[in-house]
Coordinates of C-alpha atoms and ligand atoms in Angstrom, one line a residue:
M16 CA -82.0 89.0 163.2
V17 CA -81.2 85.5 161.6
V18 CA -77.9 84.2 161.9
S19 CA -76.7 81.2 159.7
L20 CA -73.9 78.8 160.9
I21 CA -75.0 76.7 158.2
G22 CA -75.8 78.5 155.4
G23 CA -78.9 79.3 153.7
S24 CA -82.3 80.4 155.2
R25 CA -85.7 78.8 155.9
F26 CA -87.4 82.3 156.1
Q27 CA -89.1 83.7 153.5
S28 CA -89.9 87.2 151.9
H29 CA -92.8 89.0 151.9
E30 CA -93.2 88.2 148.4
Q31 CA -92.6 84.4 148.7
V32 CA -95.1 84.1 151.5
K33 CA -98.0 85.5 149.1
E34 CA -96.7 82.5 146.7
D35 CA -96.8 79.6 149.2
I36 CA -98.7 80.0 152.2
M37 CA -96.9 76.6 153.7
T38 CA -93.4 78.4 153.6
L39 CA -92.4 79.9 157.1
P40 CA -94.5 83.4 157.7
Y41 CA -92.8 86.4 157.9
V42 CA -93.4 87.0 161.6
F43 CA -90.8 84.3 162.2
S44 CA -88.4 86.7 160.5
Q45 CA -89.1 89.0 163.2
L46 CA -87.5 87.0 166.2
D47 CA -84.0 86.6 166.8
H48 CA -82.8 83.0 165.4
I49 CA -79.7 80.9 165.0
E50 CA -79.0 77.9 162.6
L51 CA -78.3 75.1 164.7
G52 CA -79.6 71.9 163.4
F53 CA -80.6 70.0 160.5
F54 CA -83.8 70.5 159.0
P55 CA -86.9 69.3 157.6
T56 CA -86.1 66.4 160.1
P57 CA -87.1 63.1 158.1
L58 CA -90.6 61.9 158.2
H59 CA -91.1 58.3 157.5
S60 CA -93.5 55.2 158.3
L61 CA -92.9 52.4 160.4
P62 CA -94.3 49.5 158.5
R63 CA -93.2 46.5 160.3
L64 CA -94.9 48.1 163.7
T65 CA -98.0 48.9 162.3
Q66 CA -98.3 45.7 161.0
A67 CA -97.4 44.1 164.5
L68 CA -99.8 46.0 166.3
N69 CA -102.6 45.8 163.5
G70 CA -104.0 49.1 164.0
P71 CA -103.3 52.3 162.5
N72 CA -100.8 53.6 160.0
I73 CA -97.9 54.7 162.2
F74 CA -95.3 57.4 160.8
I75 CA -92.7 59.1 163.0
K76 CA -91.3 62.5 162.4
R77 CA -87.3 62.4 163.8
D78 CA -86.4 65.1 165.6
D79 CA -84.2 62.7 167.2
Q80 CA -82.2 63.5 164.5
T81 CA -82.1 67.5 164.7
G82 CA -78.1 67.5 165.4
L83 CA -76.5 69.1 168.7
A84 CA -75.0 66.4 170.4
T85 CA -77.2 63.6 169.2
G86 CA -80.4 65.7 168.6
G87 CA -83.8 66.2 170.2
N88 CA -86.8 68.5 170.4
K89 CA -84.5 71.3 172.2
T90 CA -82.3 71.9 168.9
R91 CA -85.6 74.0 167.2
K92 CA -86.2 76.3 171.0
L93 CA -82.4 76.7 171.0
E94 CA -82.4 78.0 167.4
Y95 CA -84.2 80.8 168.9
L96 CA -83.3 81.2 172.7
I97 CA -79.8 81.2 171.9
G98 CA -80.4 83.6 168.9
Q99 CA -82.0 85.8 171.4
A100 CA -79.0 85.2 173.8
L101 CA -76.8 86.6 171.2
A102 CA -78.9 89.3 170.3
Q103 CA -79.0 90.6 173.9
G104 CA -75.0 90.4 174.1
A105 CA -74.8 87.4 176.4
D106 CA -71.5 85.8 176.7
T107 CA -72.9 82.9 179.1
V108 CA -76.1 80.7 179.2
L109 CA -77.4 78.7 181.9
T110 CA -80.2 76.5 182.5
A111 CA -81.4 73.7 184.8
G112 CA -82.6 70.2 184.9
A113 CA -82.3 66.7 186.1
V114 CA -79.0 64.9 186.0
Q115 CA -79.8 63.3 182.9
S116 CA -81.6 66.1 181.2
N117 CA -81.6 66.1 177.5
H118 CA -82.6 69.7 177.8
C119 CA -79.5 70.5 179.3
R120 CA -77.2 68.4 177.1
Q121 CA -78.7 70.1 173.9
T122 CA -78.1 73.6 175.4
A123 CA -74.4 72.9 176.2
A124 CA -74.0 71.8 173.0
A125 CA -75.5 74.8 171.2
A126 CA -73.8 76.9 173.6
A127 CA -70.3 75.7 172.1
R128 CA -71.6 75.8 168.9
A129 CA -72.6 79.5 169.3
G130 CA -69.3 80.2 171.1
L131 CA -71.0 81.1 174.4
Q132 CA -69.9 79.7 178.1
C133 CA -72.6 77.2 179.5
H134 CA -73.4 76.7 182.9
L135 CA -75.9 73.8 184.0
V136 CA -77.7 73.6 187.1
L137 CA -78.5 69.5 187.2
R138 CA -80.7 68.1 190.1
G139 CA -80.3 64.9 191.3
E140 CA -77.9 62.3 193.5
R141 CA -73.9 62.6 192.2
P142 CA -74.0 59.5 189.8
S143 CA -71.6 56.8 190.7
L144 CA -70.6 56.5 186.4
I145 CA -70.6 59.7 184.5
T146 CA -72.5 58.4 181.3
G147 CA -75.5 59.1 179.1
N148 CA -76.2 62.9 178.7
T149 CA -74.1 64.1 181.7
L150 CA -70.8 62.6 179.8
L151 CA -71.6 64.5 176.9
D152 CA -72.5 67.9 178.8
Q153 CA -68.8 67.7 180.1
L154 CA -67.7 66.7 176.7
V155 CA -69.1 69.8 175.2
G156 CA -67.6 71.8 177.9
A157 CA -70.3 72.8 180.3
K158 CA -69.8 74.1 183.8
I159 CA -72.0 71.5 186.0
H160 CA -73.4 72.6 189.4
L161 CA -75.1 69.7 190.8
V162 CA -77.8 70.2 193.6
A163 CA -79.6 67.9 196.0
P164 CA -82.8 66.9 194.6
K165 CA -85.2 68.9 196.8
T166 CA -83.6 72.0 195.4
D167 CA -85.9 74.9 194.4
M168 CA -84.4 75.3 190.8
L169 CA -85.7 78.5 190.1
T170 CA -84.0 80.2 192.7
A171 CA -80.8 78.2 191.8
L172 CA -81.1 79.6 188.4
E173 CA -81.2 82.9 189.6
E174 CA -78.8 82.9 192.3
L175 CA -76.2 81.2 189.6
A176 CA -77.1 84.6 187.2
L177 CA -76.5 86.6 189.8
T178 CA -73.1 85.2 190.7
L179 CA -72.3 85.4 187.1
K180 CA -73.2 89.0 186.5
T181 CA -71.1 89.9 189.5
E182 CA -68.4 88.0 188.2
G183 CA -68.6 90.4 185.1
H184 CA -70.3 87.9 182.7
H185 CA -73.4 88.8 180.5
P186 CA -75.4 85.8 181.3
Y187 CA -78.8 84.9 179.8
V188 CA -81.2 82.0 181.6
I189 CA -83.0 79.7 179.5
P190 CA -85.8 78.2 180.9
Y191 CA -86.5 74.6 182.2
G192 CA -86.7 72.6 179.1
G193 CA -86.7 75.8 176.9
S194 CA -90.7 76.2 177.5
N195 CA -91.3 79.6 177.1
S196 CA -93.1 81.9 174.2
I197 CA -89.7 81.8 172.5
G198 CA -88.6 78.3 172.7
A199 CA -92.4 77.3 171.7
A200 CA -92.4 79.4 168.6
A201 CA -90.3 77.0 167.2
Y202 CA -92.6 74.2 167.7
A203 CA -95.0 76.4 165.7
A204 CA -92.7 76.7 162.9
A205 CA -92.2 73.0 162.9
M206 CA -95.7 72.5 162.2
F207 CA -95.1 74.5 158.9
E208 CA -92.3 72.1 158.0
L209 CA -94.4 69.1 158.7
Q210 CA -97.3 70.6 156.4
D211 CA -94.9 70.9 153.8
Q212 CA -93.5 67.3 154.0
L213 CA -97.5 65.9 154.2
Q214 CA -98.4 67.9 151.2
E215 CA -95.4 66.3 149.3
M216 CA -96.3 63.0 150.3
D217 CA -100.0 63.4 149.7
L218 CA -100.4 62.4 153.2
R219 CA -103.3 63.3 156.0
I220 CA -102.3 62.9 159.4
D221 CA -105.2 62.4 162.1
Y222 CA -103.1 62.3 165.4
I223 CA -99.8 63.6 166.6
V224 CA -98.3 62.0 169.6
F225 CA -95.7 62.8 171.5
A226 CA -93.9 63.1 174.8
S227 CA -94.8 66.6 177.1
S228 CA -93.6 67.8 179.9
S229 CA -92.5 71.2 180.2
G230 CA -94.9 72.1 177.8
G231 CA -93.1 74.2 174.9
T232 CA -93.3 71.5 172.4
Q233 CA -97.2 70.5 173.0
S234 CA -97.9 74.9 172.9
G235 CA -95.8 75.4 169.7
L236 CA -97.4 72.7 168.2
V237 CA -100.9 73.8 168.8
V238 CA -100.3 77.4 167.9
G239 CA -98.6 76.3 164.7
A240 CA -101.7 74.0 164.0
E241 CA -103.8 77.2 164.4
M242 CA -101.5 78.8 161.7
T243 CA -101.3 76.2 159.1
G244 CA -104.8 75.1 159.5
F245 CA -103.8 71.4 160.5
E246 CA -107.0 69.7 161.2
G247 CA -105.9 66.6 163.1
H248 CA -105.7 66.1 166.8
I249 CA -102.3 67.1 169.0
L250 CA -101.9 64.7 171.7
G251 CA -99.3 65.0 174.4
I252 CA -98.6 62.0 176.4
S253 CA -97.7 63.2 179.9
V254 CA -94.4 62.5 181.1
D255 CA -94.8 63.6 184.6
K256 CA -97.8 65.9 185.2
K257 CA -101.7 65.3 186.0
A258 CA -103.3 66.1 182.9
G259 CA -105.1 69.3 184.4
A260 CA -101.6 70.9 185.3
L261 CA -100.1 69.9 182.1
Q262 CA -103.5 71.5 180.1
S263 CA -103.0 74.7 182.2
L264 CA -99.3 75.5 181.6
V265 CA -99.3 74.2 178.0
A266 CA -102.8 76.9 177.0
D267 CA -100.5 79.4 179.2
I268 CA -97.6 79.0 177.1
A269 CA -99.6 78.9 173.9
N270 CA -101.4 82.2 174.5
G271 CA -97.6 83.8 175.1
T272 CA -96.6 82.4 171.8
A273 CA -100.0 83.2 170.0
D274 CA -99.3 86.7 171.0
L275 CA -95.8 87.1 169.9
L276 CA -96.7 85.2 166.7
D277 CA -99.6 87.6 165.9
V278 CA -102.2 84.4 166.0
P279 CA -105.6 86.0 167.2
R280 CA -106.6 82.9 169.2
I281 CA -106.9 82.4 173.0
F282 CA -105.9 78.6 174.2
N283 CA -108.1 77.2 177.1
P284 CA -106.7 74.3 178.8
R285 CA -109.8 72.3 177.8
D286 CA -108.6 73.0 174.1
I287 CA -105.4 70.9 174.8
L288 CA -105.3 67.1 174.3
V289 CA -103.3 65.7 177.2
N290 CA -103.3 61.6 178.2
D291 CA -101.6 61.1 182.0
N292 CA -102.3 57.6 182.1
Y293 CA -98.6 56.6 181.4
I294 CA -96.9 58.5 184.4
G295 CA -96.2 55.1 186.0
G296 CA -93.7 55.5 188.9
G297 CA -93.2 59.2 188.2
Y298 CA -90.5 61.4 186.4
G299 CA -87.3 59.6 185.4
V300 CA -88.4 56.2 187.1
M301 CA -88.1 53.3 184.4
S302 CA -90.4 50.3 184.6
Q303 CA -90.8 47.5 182.6
V304 CA -93.4 49.4 180.6
E305 CA -90.9 51.8 178.9
L306 CA -88.4 49.0 178.3
N307 CA -91.2 46.8 176.7
A308 CA -91.8 49.6 174.4
M309 CA -88.3 50.7 173.8
R310 CA -87.6 47.2 172.7
Q311 CA -90.5 46.9 170.1
V312 CA -89.7 50.3 168.3
A313 CA -86.0 49.2 168.5
R314 CA -86.9 45.5 167.2
F315 CA -89.1 46.1 164.7
E316 CA -88.0 49.3 163.1
G317 CA -84.2 49.8 164.3
V318 CA -85.5 53.2 165.9
L319 CA -83.9 54.1 169.6
V320 CA -86.5 55.7 171.9
D321 CA -85.4 56.8 175.7
P322 CA -86.5 55.6 179.0
V323 CA -87.6 59.2 180.3
Y324 CA -89.8 60.7 177.4
T325 CA -90.0 58.8 174.0
G326 CA -90.1 55.4 175.4
R327 CA -92.6 56.3 177.9
A328 CA -94.7 58.1 175.2
F329 CA -94.4 55.1 172.5
A330 CA -95.7 52.7 175.5
G331 CA -98.9 55.1 175.3
L332 CA -99.2 55.1 171.9
I333 CA -99.1 51.5 171.8
D334 CA -101.4 51.0 174.6
L335 CA -103.8 53.5 172.8
V336 CA -103.4 51.3 169.9
Q337 CA -104.2 48.1 172.1
Q338 CA -107.2 49.8 173.2
K339 CA -108.9 50.9 169.8
Y340 CA -108.3 54.6 170.5
F341 CA -107.7 55.2 166.9
K342 CA -109.5 53.8 163.6
R343 CA -107.8 51.4 161.6
D344 CA -107.7 53.7 158.5
E345 CA -106.3 56.6 160.6
N346 CA -102.9 58.0 160.2
V347 CA -100.9 58.5 163.5
L348 CA -97.8 60.6 163.7
F349 CA -95.2 59.8 166.5
W350 CA -93.1 63.1 166.8
H351 CA -89.5 61.9 168.1
T352 CA -88.6 64.4 170.5
G353 CA -85.1 62.7 171.0
G354 CA -83.5 62.0 174.2
T355 CA -81.6 58.6 172.7
S356 CA -78.1 59.4 174.7
G357 CA -80.4 59.2 177.6
I358 CA -80.5 55.8 177.3
F359 CA -76.8 55.1 178.4
G360 CA -77.7 56.7 181.6
Y361 CA -79.8 53.8 182.2
A362 CA -77.8 50.5 181.5
Q363 CA -77.9 49.6 185.1
R364 CA -81.6 49.8 185.2
I365 CA -82.2 48.4 182.2
A366 CA -80.0 45.4 183.2
E367 CA -82.1 44.9 186.4
L368 CA -85.1 44.8 184.4
S369 CA -84.1 42.7 181.8
Ligands
PLP422 C1 -86.4 63.6 175.0 C2 -87.3 64.6 175.0 N1 -89.0 64.5 174.7 C3 -90.0 65.5 175.5 C4 -89.5 66.5 175.9 C5 -90.8 67.3 176.4 O1 -90.7 68.4 175.8 P1 -91.2 69.8 176.4 O2 -90.6 69.6 177.6 O3 -91.3 70.8 175.2 O4 -92.8 69.5 176.9 C6 -88.4 66.5 176.4 C7 -87.9 67.9 177.5 O5 -87.0 68.0 178.1 C8 -87.5 65.5 176.3 O6 -86.0 66.0 176.6

């Protein structure tokens, strides 16, 4: 079932698919879906940064502009997840993440748009100032359940779902990061969007580089690459996991997604390209490295990247350019996955580092 809040549909009929293989295949229209975002997201070059780094040509795909209370990669995933929640008759969605979770903020905004209640289990210390994503969570009406940093989040989510059921609600649990086969299918679809843009721009991309954490984005991209015949590399910069763990996680989700979309391919962890050199102090621990990258991207291109995900991934990209990992004539696409409202949650830390 496809529900449109915005008007029009991105899905193609059987007949249209035959005419143009780069439009979204029929299999996607079999998934529950609701339109929540603004697509296609822009794709453009970063000429001043390219020149300053004296390396490959750098391009950017702007999934920070998807909409839903400032945008990000979860908008695509939530179009399918909220679609399924509605199809199952849910009246409430719940999910979990860190206090400054972009995923939670986007889920809260998606729920508001779809007329669903939203409960968020947020892990961390009570902030002295409600700001960044947490501020937006409250603004869009989510109910926040703050839990101690060491809490087992899966158990906390299950317990909350049970409580909501006993209160007479119909809850739908959205996994951490929206990363299951349904959420990842959205990024397989996004590869069709990208291929259309590349065709139109007559552009070949050799590397797609982006922040990878709960694995859904990367899983979807690799499945979409298989479906569209994309020949470049898909390089996830790990934000918080050792390469082996992230490769296994991505391969697992990718296999579930391939199954869902009838893609005859088995993914092995060794097929998944991950760089874990930029984890630094761990999840959410911002250092000078991320701040320098944030400043470089902002000051050369007027583009904002965040301290936790995209700033870390961009720091990795800049370092790889400096190490001559890419050839000068290669085209590298940074897939911006959002997170910009998280910047405000780090105002104090940015001041300390400045
Ligand atoms: C801004 C941003 N970029 C990247 C990611 C990582 O995406 P994934 O969890 O699909 O690996 C997240 C996840 O929360 C995010 O918020």
